[in-house]
Amino acid sequence: MEVASLVLPVFAIIVTGWLAGELGYLSRSLADALVHFAYNVAMPALLIVTIAQEPARNLLEWRFLLAFGGGSLVCFALVFVAVRGKHDLASSTIHGMAAAMTNTGFVALPILHAIYGQPAVLPAAVATVFVAAVMFPITVILLERDARGPAHSAGLARQILLNPMVLSTLIGLVWSITGLPIPAAVAAYLNMIAAALTPCALFAIGLGLSVEGLRSNLKASFALAAVKLVIMPLLVYGLCVMLGLNPLYTVAAVICAAVPTAKTVYVLAHEHKVEERLVAATVSVTTMLSVGTLLVALYLLSGLATGPR
């Protein structure tokens, strides 16, 4: 029930956006403005406040990072290679990230906190930072490289560094390394802006989603959902066992891998005009199916770690 109460509202916002566009209540063109705000303002604020407030020493849980991060990167690489022959670099990148970039901060973290208490928050936070500090920059680098091409490689580094996602990640990492606390007023300011990301991105996904687009991408989105919700959690679990990760961190790693595709993949796809319909369909499908797959994962893992007394 806890899983359903967290995931179903996410899906409901997507449906609300779709209904607003389908019924003509709002113009579908407004999705562009919402995504631009999410990409250039809300997401950078979230990245800075999330990474900067996490002590640098907590980001060095190497076995957890190898298990969760390794599983994420392997799934990305598998899908990327599988579709590369039929798609360009940008499209292959988005396919891979739709199957591997996970919604840790808004789904996995609250689920783990509700079931296992405060001790489970740290690994979920580390997973969130990994997505922000590794997965996002990889995506941006590949998308920017495809957009500019080899002839413009001299300006590629500058373009990447000035990207809002990468720049905000670097700011957060530098702040975390200094060990300085974020002033309360600044943290409140960033959190207020960051809070707009979820409704904006999810509503934009729905607003830009058409029945035709969903149907045309249904087969591909279900294939990506199978990788995201089944193969990735199994792979991460196998890595946890191989690395001898403790039970609580094993549960956290698997649940972080088993949650839906991050809505920010759609923000990236929309901003770069690459596979928007596919990602919108995949976010919707993984969100809907994850209600069942998360319940199964939590049941199977229930004997490993116990929740708070």
mmCIF file of C-alpha atoms in Angstrom:
data_model
loop_
_atom_site.group_PDB
_atom_site.id
_atom_site.type_symbol
_atom_site.label_atom_id
_atom_site.label_comp_id
_atom_site.label_asym_id
_atom_site.label_seq_id
_atom_site.Cartn_x
_atom_site.Cartn_y
_atom_site.Cartn_z
ATOM 1 C CA MET A 1 0.000 0.000 0.000
ATOM 2 C CA GLU A 2 2.895 2.349 0.785
ATOM 3 C CA VAL A 3 4.316 1.706 -2.693
ATOM 4 C CA ALA A 4 0.986 2.374 -4.397
ATOM 5 C CA SER A 5 0.402 5.578 -2.426
ATOM 6 C CA LEU A 6 3.772 6.923 -3.594
ATOM 7 C CA VAL A 7 3.723 5.782 -7.230
ATOM 8 C CA LEU A 8 0.073 6.281 -8.197
ATOM 9 C CA PRO A 9 0.091 10.079 -7.603
ATOM 10 C CA VAL A 10 3.079 10.300 -9.975
ATOM 11 C CA PHE A 11 1.098 8.484 -12.652
ATOM 12 C CA ALA A 12 -1.972 10.629 -11.864
ATOM 13 C CA ILE A 13 -0.066 13.849 -12.636
ATOM 14 C CA ILE A 14 0.970 12.422 -16.019
ATOM 15 C CA VAL A 15 -2.669 11.524 -16.740
ATOM 16 C CA THR A 16 -3.808 14.997 -15.656
ATOM 17 C CA GLY A 17 -1.384 16.599 -18.112
ATOM 18 C CA TRP A 18 -2.563 14.261 -20.868
ATOM 19 C CA LEU A 19 -6.222 15.076 -20.191
ATOM 20 C CA ALA A 20 -5.485 18.829 -20.203
ATOM 21 C CA GLY A 21 -3.945 18.520 -23.664
ATOM 22 C CA GLU A 22 -6.404 15.970 -25.042
ATOM 23 C CA LEU A 23 -9.461 18.017 -23.999
ATOM 24 C CA GLY A 24 -7.956 21.272 -25.235
ATOM 25 C CA TYR A 25 -7.912 22.801 -21.757
ATOM 26 C CA LEU A 26 -4.249 23.736 -22.269
ATOM 27 C CA SER A 27 -2.222 24.006 -25.442
ATOM 28 C CA ARG A 28 0.279 21.174 -25.932
ATOM 29 C CA SER A 29 2.838 23.833 -26.868
ATOM 30 C CA LEU A 30 2.987 24.842 -23.185
ATOM 31 C CA ALA A 31 4.908 21.615 -22.530
ATOM 32 C CA ASP A 32 7.972 23.318 -24.047
ATOM 33 C CA ALA A 33 7.916 26.125 -21.481
ATOM 34 C CA LEU A 34 7.444 23.704 -18.591
ATOM 35 C CA VAL A 35 10.363 21.552 -19.726
ATOM 36 C CA HIS A 36 12.623 24.590 -20.279
ATOM 37 C CA PHE A 37 11.903 25.717 -16.707
ATOM 38 C CA ALA A 38 12.531 22.224 -15.349
ATOM 39 C CA TYR A 39 15.778 21.838 -17.312
ATOM 40 C CA ASN A 40 17.307 25.272 -16.760
ATOM 41 C CA VAL A 41 16.006 26.229 -13.296
ATOM 42 C CA ALA A 42 14.361 23.507 -11.195
ATOM 43 C CA MET A 43 16.716 20.613 -11.990
ATOM 44 C CA PRO A 44 19.949 22.610 -11.383
ATOM 45 C CA ALA A 45 18.533 23.770 -8.034
ATOM 46 C CA LEU A 46 17.754 20.173 -7.073
ATOM 47 C CA LEU A 47 21.198 18.921 -8.121
ATOM 48 C CA ILE A 48 23.024 21.615 -6.143
ATOM 49 C CA VAL A 49 21.008 21.216 -2.950
ATOM 50 C CA THR A 50 21.071 17.394 -3.102
ATOM 51 C CA ILE A 51 24.789 16.956 -3.740
ATOM 52 C CA ALA A 52 26.068 19.880 -1.655
ATOM 53 C CA GLN A 53 24.254 18.733 1.478
ATOM 54 C CA GLU A 54 25.661 15.203 1.286
ATOM 55 C CA PRO A 55 29.024 14.899 3.129
ATOM 56 C CA ALA A 56 31.779 13.951 0.694
ATOM 57 C CA ARG A 57 32.753 10.909 2.789
ATOM 58 C CA ASN A 58 29.248 9.481 2.316
ATOM 59 C CA LEU A 59 29.752 9.504 -1.429
ATOM 60 C CA LEU A 60 32.599 6.977 -1.096
ATOM 61 C CA GLU A 61 30.538 3.877 -0.197
ATOM 62 C CA TRP A 62 32.410 2.051 -2.929
ATOM 63 C CA ARG A 63 30.673 -1.350 -2.751
ATOM 64 C CA PHE A 64 27.232 0.244 -2.909
ATOM 65 C CA LEU A 65 28.383 2.506 -5.737
ATOM 66 C CA LEU A 66 29.825 -0.466 -7.637
ATOM 67 C CA ALA A 67 26.612 -2.462 -7.215
ATOM 68 C CA PHE A 68 24.052 0.225 -8.006
ATOM 69 C CA GLY A 69 26.242 2.331 -10.281
ATOM 70 C CA GLY A 70 27.702 -0.673 -12.064
ATOM 71 C CA GLY A 71 24.243 -2.108 -12.695
ATOM 72 C CA SER A 72 23.027 1.233 -14.031
ATOM 73 C CA LEU A 73 25.963 1.648 -16.403
ATOM 74 C CA VAL A 74 25.837 -1.961 -17.630
ATOM 75 C CA CYS A 75 22.108 -1.674 -18.447
ATOM 76 C CA PHE A 76 22.739 1.608 -20.233
ATOM 77 C CA ALA A 77 25.573 0.056 -22.245
ATOM 78 C CA LEU A 78 23.536 -3.052 -23.152
ATOM 79 C CA VAL A 79 20.616 -1.031 -24.524
ATOM 80 C CA PHE A 80 22.911 1.533 -26.153
ATOM 81 C CA VAL A 81 24.818 -1.169 -28.030
ATOM 82 C CA ALA A 82 21.636 -3.065 -28.913
ATOM 83 C CA VAL A 83 20.024 -0.080 -30.676
ATOM 84 C CA ARG A 84 23.151 1.676 -31.973
ATOM 85 C CA GLY A 85 23.031 -0.014 -35.368
ATOM 86 C CA LYS A 86 19.599 1.482 -36.115
ATOM 87 C CA HIS A 87 19.857 4.836 -34.345
ATOM 88 C CA ASP A 88 22.230 7.788 -34.148
ATOM 89 C CA LEU A 89 24.313 8.631 -31.073
ATOM 90 C CA ALA A 90 21.713 10.889 -29.436
ATOM 91 C CA SER A 91 18.826 8.470 -29.963
ATOM 92 C CA SER A 92 20.883 5.514 -28.709
ATOM 93 C CA THR A 93 21.844 7.533 -25.624
ATOM 94 C CA ILE A 94 18.224 8.329 -24.793
ATOM 95 C CA HIS A 95 17.209 4.694 -25.318
ATOM 96 C CA GLY A 96 19.930 3.602 -22.908
ATOM 97 C CA MET A 97 19.087 6.173 -20.248
ATOM 98 C CA ALA A 98 15.357 5.411 -20.461
ATOM 99 C CA ALA A 99 16.286 1.871 -19.379
ATOM 100 C CA ALA A 100 18.941 2.783 -16.811
ATOM 101 C CA MET A 101 18.369 6.220 -15.246
ATOM 102 C CA THR A 102 16.274 5.656 -12.156
ATOM 103 C CA ASN A 103 13.937 7.846 -10.110
ATOM 104 C CA THR A 104 15.735 7.388 -6.790
ATOM 105 C CA GLY A 105 15.033 10.732 -5.140
ATOM 106 C CA PHE A 106 11.267 10.914 -5.552
ATOM 107 C CA VAL A 107 10.255 7.237 -5.356
ATOM 108 C CA ALA A 108 12.989 4.992 -3.918
ATOM 109 C CA LEU A 109 14.060 7.270 -1.061
ATOM 110 C CA PRO A 110 10.592 7.806 0.467
ATOM 111 C CA ILE A 111 9.742 4.092 0.099
ATOM 112 C CA LEU A 112 12.950 3.015 1.835
ATOM 113 C CA HIS A 113 12.534 5.643 4.553
ATOM 114 C CA ALA A 114 8.938 4.582 5.216
ATOM 115 C CA ILE A 115 9.799 0.873 5.489
ATOM 116 C CA TYR A 116 13.335 0.782 6.904
ATOM 117 C CA GLY A 117 13.641 4.147 8.617
ATOM 118 C CA GLN A 118 16.485 6.656 8.716
ATOM 119 C CA PRO A 119 19.341 4.128 8.149
ATOM 120 C CA ALA A 120 18.034 3.462 4.633
ATOM 121 C CA VAL A 121 18.101 7.133 3.681
ATOM 122 C CA LEU A 122 21.889 7.316 3.261
ATOM 123 C CA PRO A 123 22.247 4.652 0.528
ATOM 124 C CA ALA A 124 19.234 6.105 -1.294
ATOM 125 C CA ALA A 125 20.847 9.546 -1.099
ATOM 126 C CA VAL A 126 24.128 8.143 -2.440
ATOM 127 C CA ALA A 127 22.222 6.536 -5.329
ATOM 128 C CA THR A 128 20.556 9.870 -6.046
ATOM 129 C CA VAL A 129 23.924 11.615 -6.094
ATOM 130 C CA PHE A 130 25.327 8.941 -8.434
ATOM 131 C CA VAL A 131 22.485 9.551 -10.888
ATOM 132 C CA ALA A 132 23.078 13.300 -10.648
ATOM 133 C CA ALA A 133 26.882 13.265 -10.745
ATOM 134 C CA VAL A 134 27.477 10.422 -13.210
ATOM 135 C CA MET A 135 24.411 9.518 -15.266
ATOM 136 C CA PHE A 136 23.375 13.091 -16.095
ATOM 137 C CA PRO A 137 26.831 14.236 -17.257
ATOM 138 C CA ILE A 138 27.279 11.105 -19.391
ATOM 139 C CA THR A 139 23.943 11.793 -21.073
ATOM 140 C CA VAL A 140 24.718 15.451 -21.654
ATOM 141 C CA ILE A 141 28.200 14.704 -23.025
ATOM 142 C CA LEU A 142 26.854 12.205 -25.560
ATOM 143 C CA LEU A 143 23.914 14.416 -26.561
ATOM 144 C CA GLU A 144 26.084 17.501 -26.962
ATOM 145 C CA ARG A 145 28.685 15.547 -28.933
ATOM 146 C CA ASP A 146 26.039 14.309 -31.337
ATOM 147 C CA ALA A 147 24.532 17.782 -31.703
ATOM 148 C CA ARG A 148 27.825 19.529 -32.439
ATOM 149 C CA GLY A 149 29.548 16.740 -34.364
ATOM 150 C CA PRO A 150 33.289 16.067 -34.775
ATOM 151 C CA ALA A 151 33.857 19.308 -36.653
ATOM 152 C CA HIS A 152 32.963 21.310 -33.567
ATOM 153 C CA SER A 153 34.878 19.189 -31.043
ATOM 154 C CA ALA A 154 37.024 22.169 -29.978
ATOM 155 C CA GLY A 155 34.031 23.863 -28.381
ATOM 156 C CA LEU A 156 32.509 20.664 -27.023
ATOM 157 C CA ALA A 157 34.170 20.811 -23.593
ATOM 158 C CA ARG A 158 32.992 24.374 -23.032
ATOM 159 C CA GLN A 159 29.476 23.493 -24.174
ATOM 160 C CA ILE A 160 29.360 20.561 -21.754
ATOM 161 C CA LEU A 161 30.750 22.501 -18.789
ATOM 162 C CA LEU A 162 28.223 25.295 -19.299
ATOM 163 C CA ASN A 163 25.313 22.876 -19.529
ATOM 164 C CA PRO A 164 22.972 23.533 -16.552
ATOM 165 C CA MET A 165 23.014 19.872 -15.477
ATOM 166 C CA VAL A 166 26.806 19.510 -15.496
ATOM 167 C CA LEU A 167 27.524 22.952 -14.053
ATOM 168 C CA SER A 168 25.116 22.485 -11.138
ATOM 169 C CA THR A 169 26.553 19.019 -10.453
ATOM 170 C CA LEU A 170 30.085 20.450 -10.299
ATOM 171 C CA ILE A 171 28.951 23.257 -7.987
ATOM 172 C CA GLY A 172 27.311 20.721 -5.676
ATOM 173 C CA LEU A 173 30.384 18.468 -5.632
ATOM 174 C CA VAL A 174 32.756 21.361 -4.886
ATOM 175 C CA TRP A 175 30.489 22.555 -2.075
ATOM 176 C CA SER A 176 30.282 19.022 -0.651
ATOM 177 C CA ILE A 177 34.086 18.677 -0.673
ATOM 178 C CA THR A 178 34.502 21.951 1.247
ATOM 179 C CA GLY A 179 32.299 20.579 4.003
ATOM 180 C CA LEU A 180 30.621 23.954 4.477
ATOM 181 C CA PRO A 181 26.912 23.943 5.320
ATOM 182 C CA ILE A 182 24.530 25.685 2.949
ATOM 183 C CA PRO A 183 23.052 28.767 4.646
ATOM 184 C CA ALA A 184 19.476 28.043 5.741
ATOM 185 C CA ALA A 185 18.008 30.799 3.577
ATOM 186 C CA VAL A 186 19.887 29.557 0.493
ATOM 187 C CA ALA A 187 18.852 25.945 1.135
ATOM 188 C CA ALA A 188 15.225 27.019 1.553
ATOM 189 C CA TYR A 189 15.409 29.017 -1.682
ATOM 190 C CA LEU A 190 16.883 26.100 -3.649
ATOM 191 C CA ASN A 191 14.426 23.608 -2.153
ATOM 192 C CA MET A 192 11.457 25.790 -3.088
ATOM 193 C CA ILE A 193 12.599 25.947 -6.719
ATOM 194 C CA ALA A 194 13.527 22.249 -6.756
ATOM 195 C CA ALA A 195 10.063 21.329 -5.474
ATOM 196 C CA ALA A 196 8.608 22.580 -8.764
ATOM 197 C CA LEU A 197 10.515 19.971 -10.766
ATOM 198 C CA THR A 198 8.226 17.012 -10.119
ATOM 199 C CA PRO A 199 4.870 18.598 -11.022
ATOM 200 C CA CYS A 200 6.345 20.510 -13.970
ATOM 201 C CA ALA A 201 8.147 17.552 -15.517
ATOM 202 C CA LEU A 202 5.362 15.026 -14.953
ATOM 203 C CA PHE A 203 2.639 17.378 -16.163
ATOM 204 C CA ALA A 204 4.731 18.201 -19.240
ATOM 205 C CA ILE A 205 5.137 14.483 -19.983
ATOM 206 C CA GLY A 206 1.368 14.062 -19.964
ATOM 207 C CA LEU A 207 0.695 17.278 -21.853
ATOM 208 C CA GLY A 208 3.016 16.221 -24.657
ATOM 209 C CA LEU A 209 1.772 12.626 -24.722
ATOM 210 C CA SER A 210 -0.705 11.635 -27.418
ATOM 211 C CA VAL A 211 -2.541 8.344 -27.801
ATOM 212 C CA GLU A 212 -0.913 7.922 -31.209
ATOM 213 C CA GLY A 213 2.539 8.551 -29.747
ATOM 214 C CA LEU A 214 1.902 6.049 -26.966
ATOM 215 C CA ARG A 215 0.673 3.388 -29.384
ATOM 216 C CA SER A 216 3.538 3.888 -31.829
ATOM 217 C CA ASN A 217 6.124 3.468 -29.074
ATOM 218 C CA LEU A 218 4.332 0.853 -26.972
ATOM 219 C CA LYS A 219 6.466 -2.130 -28.036
ATOM 220 C CA ALA A 220 9.760 -0.279 -27.529
ATOM 221 C CA SER A 221 8.647 1.249 -24.219
ATOM 222 C CA PHE A 222 7.628 -2.171 -22.840
ATOM 223 C CA ALA A 223 11.009 -3.576 -23.884
ATOM 224 C CA LEU A 224 12.788 -0.728 -22.090
ATOM 225 C CA ALA A 225 10.474 -1.203 -19.096
ATOM 226 C CA ALA A 226 11.482 -4.878 -18.914
ATOM 227 C CA VAL A 227 15.140 -3.853 -18.723
ATOM 228 C CA LYS A 228 14.433 -1.115 -16.186
ATOM 229 C CA LEU A 229 12.101 -2.996 -13.840
ATOM 230 C CA VAL A 230 13.355 -6.597 -14.128
ATOM 231 C CA ILE A 231 16.847 -6.933 -15.592
ATOM 232 C CA MET A 232 18.431 -3.960 -13.809
ATOM 233 C CA PRO A 233 17.247 -4.955 -10.282
ATOM 234 C CA LEU A 234 18.393 -8.554 -10.853
ATOM 235 C CA LEU A 235 21.777 -7.368 -12.111
ATOM 236 C CA VAL A 236 22.217 -5.011 -9.154
ATOM 237 C CA TYR A 237 21.251 -7.774 -6.726
ATOM 238 C CA GLY A 238 23.834 -10.091 -8.275
ATOM 239 C CA LEU A 239 26.523 -7.419 -7.877
ATOM 240 C CA CYS A 240 25.489 -6.848 -4.246
ATOM 241 C CA VAL A 241 25.924 -10.567 -3.517
ATOM 242 C CA MET A 242 29.277 -10.696 -5.319
ATOM 243 C CA LEU A 243 30.566 -7.673 -3.384
ATOM 244 C CA GLY A 244 29.281 -8.893 -0.019
ATOM 245 C CA LEU A 245 27.166 -5.784 0.578
ATOM 246 C CA ASN A 246 25.336 -5.730 3.921
ATOM 247 C CA PRO A 247 21.596 -6.619 3.883
ATOM 248 C CA LEU A 248 20.172 -3.116 4.302
ATOM 249 C CA TYR A 249 22.376 -1.646 1.580
ATOM 250 C CA THR A 250 21.526 -4.594 -0.670
ATOM 251 C CA VAL A 251 17.805 -3.899 -0.260
ATOM 252 C CA ALA A 252 18.394 -0.182 -0.868
ATOM 253 C CA ALA A 253 20.423 -0.829 -4.023
ATOM 254 C CA VAL A 254 17.821 -3.188 -5.495
ATOM 255 C CA ILE A 255 14.864 -0.908 -4.709
ATOM 256 C CA CYS A 256 16.728 2.080 -6.157
ATOM 257 C CA ALA A 257 17.227 0.021 -9.322
ATOM 258 C CA ALA A 258 13.607 -1.169 -9.424
ATOM 259 C CA VAL A 259 11.820 2.198 -9.396
ATOM 260 C CA PRO A 260 10.499 3.830 -12.611
ATOM 261 C CA THR A 261 12.539 5.649 -15.227
ATOM 262 C CA ALA A 262 13.476 9.129 -14.021
ATOM 263 C CA LYS A 263 11.244 11.864 -15.371
ATOM 264 C CA THR A 264 14.383 13.901 -15.999
ATOM 265 C CA VAL A 265 15.220 11.622 -18.935
ATOM 266 C CA TYR A 266 12.175 13.170 -20.598
ATOM 267 C CA VAL A 267 13.435 16.644 -19.700
ATOM 268 C CA LEU A 268 16.734 15.836 -21.433
ATOM 269 C CA ALA A 269 15.021 14.231 -24.433
ATOM 270 C CA HIS A 270 12.635 17.136 -24.859
ATOM 271 C CA GLU A 271 15.352 19.765 -24.491
ATOM 272 C CA HIS A 272 17.435 18.083 -27.197
ATOM 273 C CA LYS A 273 14.412 17.057 -29.330
ATOM 274 C CA VAL A 274 15.369 13.373 -29.285
ATOM 275 C CA GLU A 275 12.935 10.450 -28.828
ATOM 276 C CA GLU A 276 10.492 12.534 -26.778
ATOM 277 C CA ARG A 277 7.480 10.302 -27.435
ATOM 278 C CA LEU A 278 9.415 7.146 -26.632
ATOM 279 C CA VAL A 279 10.633 8.512 -23.311
ATOM 280 C CA ALA A 280 7.194 9.875 -22.386
ATOM 281 C CA ALA A 281 5.702 6.452 -23.080
ATOM 282 C CA THR A 282 8.479 4.676 -21.152
ATOM 283 C CA VAL A 283 8.138 6.916 -18.087
ATOM 284 C CA SER A 284 4.378 6.303 -18.128
ATOM 285 C CA VAL A 285 4.692 2.531 -18.602
ATOM 286 C CA THR A 286 7.427 2.042 -15.978
ATOM 287 C CA THR A 287 5.507 4.203 -13.500
ATOM 288 C CA MET A 288 2.355 2.128 -13.986
ATOM 289 C CA LEU A 289 4.055 -1.287 -13.915
ATOM 290 C CA SER A 290 6.365 -0.445 -11.011
ATOM 291 C CA VAL A 291 3.464 -0.605 -8.564
ATOM 292 C CA GLY A 292 3.480 -4.375 -9.083
ATOM 293 C CA THR A 293 7.199 -4.969 -9.594
ATOM 294 C CA LEU A 294 8.169 -2.961 -6.500
ATOM 295 C CA LEU A 295 5.743 -4.922 -4.339
ATOM 296 C CA VAL A 296 7.283 -8.171 -5.624
ATOM 297 C CA ALA A 297 10.835 -6.886 -5.026
ATOM 298 C CA LEU A 298 10.012 -5.734 -1.492
ATOM 299 C CA TYR A 299 8.377 -9.080 -0.708
ATOM 300 C CA LEU A 300 11.340 -11.091 -1.997
ATOM 301 C CA LEU A 301 13.798 -8.884 -0.106
ATOM 302 C CA SER A 302 11.769 -8.721 3.110
ATOM 303 C CA GLY A 303 13.878 -11.378 4.824
ATOM 304 C CA LEU A 304 17.173 -9.562 4.258
ATOM 305 C CA ALA A 305 16.624 -6.479 6.433
ATOM 306 C CA THR A 306 14.015 -5.457 8.936
ATOM 307 C CA GLY A 307 12.281 -2.119 9.193
ATOM 308 C CA PRO A 308 12.349 0.169 12.228
ATOM 309 C CA ARG A 309 10.781 -1.166 15.403
#
